[in-house]
XYZ file of C-alpha atoms in Angstrom:
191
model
C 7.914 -13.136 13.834
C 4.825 -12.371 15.015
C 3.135 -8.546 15.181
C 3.581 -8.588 18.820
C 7.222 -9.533 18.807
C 9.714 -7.497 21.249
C 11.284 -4.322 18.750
C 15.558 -3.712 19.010
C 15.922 -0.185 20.116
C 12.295 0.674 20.460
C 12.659 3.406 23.208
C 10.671 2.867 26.269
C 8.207 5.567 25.723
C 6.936 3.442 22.811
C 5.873 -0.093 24.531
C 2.355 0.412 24.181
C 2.479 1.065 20.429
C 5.411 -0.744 19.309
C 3.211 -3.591 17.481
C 1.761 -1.459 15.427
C 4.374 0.788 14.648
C 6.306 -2.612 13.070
C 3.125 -3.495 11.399
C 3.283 0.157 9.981
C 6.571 -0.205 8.737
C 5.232 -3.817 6.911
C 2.277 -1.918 5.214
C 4.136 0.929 4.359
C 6.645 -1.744 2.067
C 3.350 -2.523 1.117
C 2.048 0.058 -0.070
C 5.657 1.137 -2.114
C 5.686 -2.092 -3.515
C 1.850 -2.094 -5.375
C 2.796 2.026 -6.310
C 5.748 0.384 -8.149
C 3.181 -1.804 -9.921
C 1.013 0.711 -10.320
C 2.822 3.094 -12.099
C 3.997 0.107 -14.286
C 0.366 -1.164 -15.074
C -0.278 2.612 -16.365
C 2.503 2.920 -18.400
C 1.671 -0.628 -19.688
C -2.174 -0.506 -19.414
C -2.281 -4.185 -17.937
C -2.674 -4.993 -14.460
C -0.980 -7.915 -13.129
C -4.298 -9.715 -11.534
C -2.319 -12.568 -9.653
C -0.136 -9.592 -8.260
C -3.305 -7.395 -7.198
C -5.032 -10.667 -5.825
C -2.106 -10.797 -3.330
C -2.175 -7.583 -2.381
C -6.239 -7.281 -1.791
C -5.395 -10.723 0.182
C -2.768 -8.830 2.541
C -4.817 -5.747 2.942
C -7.634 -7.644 3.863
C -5.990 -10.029 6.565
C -2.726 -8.433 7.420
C -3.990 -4.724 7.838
C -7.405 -4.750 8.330
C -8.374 -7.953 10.295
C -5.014 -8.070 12.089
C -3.351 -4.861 12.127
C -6.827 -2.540 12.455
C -8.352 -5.569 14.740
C -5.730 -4.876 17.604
C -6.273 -0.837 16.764
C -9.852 -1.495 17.194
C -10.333 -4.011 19.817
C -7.674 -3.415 21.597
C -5.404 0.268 21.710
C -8.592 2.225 20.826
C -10.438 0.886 23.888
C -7.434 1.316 26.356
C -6.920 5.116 24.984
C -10.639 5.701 25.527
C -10.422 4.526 29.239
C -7.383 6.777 29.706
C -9.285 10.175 28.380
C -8.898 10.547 24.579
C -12.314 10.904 22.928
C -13.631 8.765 20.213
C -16.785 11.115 18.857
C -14.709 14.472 17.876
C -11.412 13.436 18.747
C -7.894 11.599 16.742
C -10.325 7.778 17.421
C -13.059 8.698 15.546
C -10.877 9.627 12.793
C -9.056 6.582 12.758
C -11.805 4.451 12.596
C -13.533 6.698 9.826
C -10.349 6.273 7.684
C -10.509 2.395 8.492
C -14.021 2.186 7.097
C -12.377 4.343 3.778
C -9.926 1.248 3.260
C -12.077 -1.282 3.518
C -14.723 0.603 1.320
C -11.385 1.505 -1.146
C -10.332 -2.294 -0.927
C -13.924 -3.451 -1.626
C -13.492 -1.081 -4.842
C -10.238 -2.720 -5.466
C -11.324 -6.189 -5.422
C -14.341 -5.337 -7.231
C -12.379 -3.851 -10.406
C -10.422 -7.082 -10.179
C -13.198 -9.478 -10.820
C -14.384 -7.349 -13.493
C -11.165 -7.411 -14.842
C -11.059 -11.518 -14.398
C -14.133 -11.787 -16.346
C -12.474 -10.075 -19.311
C -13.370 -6.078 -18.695
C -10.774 -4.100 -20.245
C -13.042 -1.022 -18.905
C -11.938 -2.015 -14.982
C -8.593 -1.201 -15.569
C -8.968 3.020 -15.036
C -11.294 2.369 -11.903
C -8.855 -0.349 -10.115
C -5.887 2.008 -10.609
C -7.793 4.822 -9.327
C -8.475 2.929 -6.039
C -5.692 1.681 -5.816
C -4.073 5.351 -5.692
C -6.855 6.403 -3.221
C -5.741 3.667 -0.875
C -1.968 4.037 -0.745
C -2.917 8.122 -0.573
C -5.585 7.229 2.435
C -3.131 5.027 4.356
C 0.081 6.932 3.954
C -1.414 9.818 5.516
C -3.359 7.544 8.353
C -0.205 6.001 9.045
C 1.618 9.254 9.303
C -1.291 10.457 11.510
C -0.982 7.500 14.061
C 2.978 7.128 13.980
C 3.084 10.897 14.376
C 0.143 12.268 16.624
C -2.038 9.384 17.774
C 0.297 6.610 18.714
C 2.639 9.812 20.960
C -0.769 10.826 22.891
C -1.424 7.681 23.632
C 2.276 6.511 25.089
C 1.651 9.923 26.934
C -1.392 9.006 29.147
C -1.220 4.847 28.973
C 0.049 3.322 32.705
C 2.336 0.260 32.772
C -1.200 -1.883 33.398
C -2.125 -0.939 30.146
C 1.037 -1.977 28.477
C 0.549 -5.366 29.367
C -3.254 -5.513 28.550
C -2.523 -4.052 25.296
C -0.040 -6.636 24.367
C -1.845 -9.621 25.603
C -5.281 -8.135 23.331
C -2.631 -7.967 20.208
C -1.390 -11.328 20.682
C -5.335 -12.822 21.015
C -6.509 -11.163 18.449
C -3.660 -11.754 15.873
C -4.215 -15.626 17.026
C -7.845 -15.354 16.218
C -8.034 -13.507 13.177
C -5.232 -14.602 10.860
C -3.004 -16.780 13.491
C 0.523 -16.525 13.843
C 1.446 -19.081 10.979
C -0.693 -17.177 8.427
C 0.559 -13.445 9.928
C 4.239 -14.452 9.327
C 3.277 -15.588 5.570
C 1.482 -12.855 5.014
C 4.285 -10.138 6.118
C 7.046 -12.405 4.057
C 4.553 -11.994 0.940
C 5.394 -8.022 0.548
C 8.278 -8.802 -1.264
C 6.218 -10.854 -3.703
C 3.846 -7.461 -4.207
């Protein structure tokens, strides 16, 4: 299925952001699924590298290139056009919590070549990020779902549902492609 596929009972006031909202729900599985590892790999003080691999893989494809791409290149834009500021407003937020992933996934990935390499040492510092991530995009997500993503449906026009979609679908295409999307959502359970 890909990230723009129709949603059952997604009410009308929510066509714009429905894509996202399902991606949310994917990341949010996510995210519960690498705290359950978490809190194991403290209690055991080993970190399951093939397991954290996957995950840096997903949040660098699925939510980032994919799921923040269509944010980026594609809702952000429209809501601009339509009134809601970037510079002091709910967009500039957004994308300043974006650049906070990526910067807490670079930390991420960066504990876990350490740790490949043999440094016991990583282990405190890529459980620490990891903790700052799921903390950062909890609350972003419950900040988009819940204020954002509302304002939004509240000033888009029924052009802009349309553009919106067709921008998802290209850019999910061009970043990660459909094949590698559907993979890539089916690999949370693997987390």
């Amino acid at each position: 299925m890909s990230c723009t596929a129709p949603m059952y009972g997604v009410s009308e006031e929510n066509r714009l952001t429905a894509s996202l909202r399902r991606d949310h729900e994917v990341i949010l599985r996510a995210l519960e699924r690498l705290e359950e590892r978490v809190a194991e790999w403290k209690r055991t003080g080993k970190v399951d590298q093939a397991i954290l691999r996957k995950f840096v893989e997903f949040a660098r494809t699925f939510i980032d290139r994919c799921h923040h791409g269509k944010e980026e290149r594609c809702l952000f834009p429209c809501l601009e056009r339509r009134g809601i500021p970037r510079e002091g407003g709910p967009i500039g937020v957004m994308l300043y919590e974006h650049q906070l992933g990526r910067e807490l996934v670079g930390r991420i990935d960066e504990g876990l070549k350490a740790l490949e390499r043999g440094d016991k040492d990583a282990v405190s510092a890529v459980l620490s990020a990891c903790d700052g991530y799921i903390e950062l995009l909890r609350n972003h997500i419950a900040k988009e779902n819940g204020v954002l993503f509302p304002m939004g449906e509240s000033v888009a026009e029924e052009v802009d549902v349309a553009e919106v979609g067709g921008c998802y679908e290209r850019v999910e295409e061009v970043e990660v492609g459909h094949e590698v999307h559907e993979r890539l959502e089916r690999s949370v359970e693997e987390l």
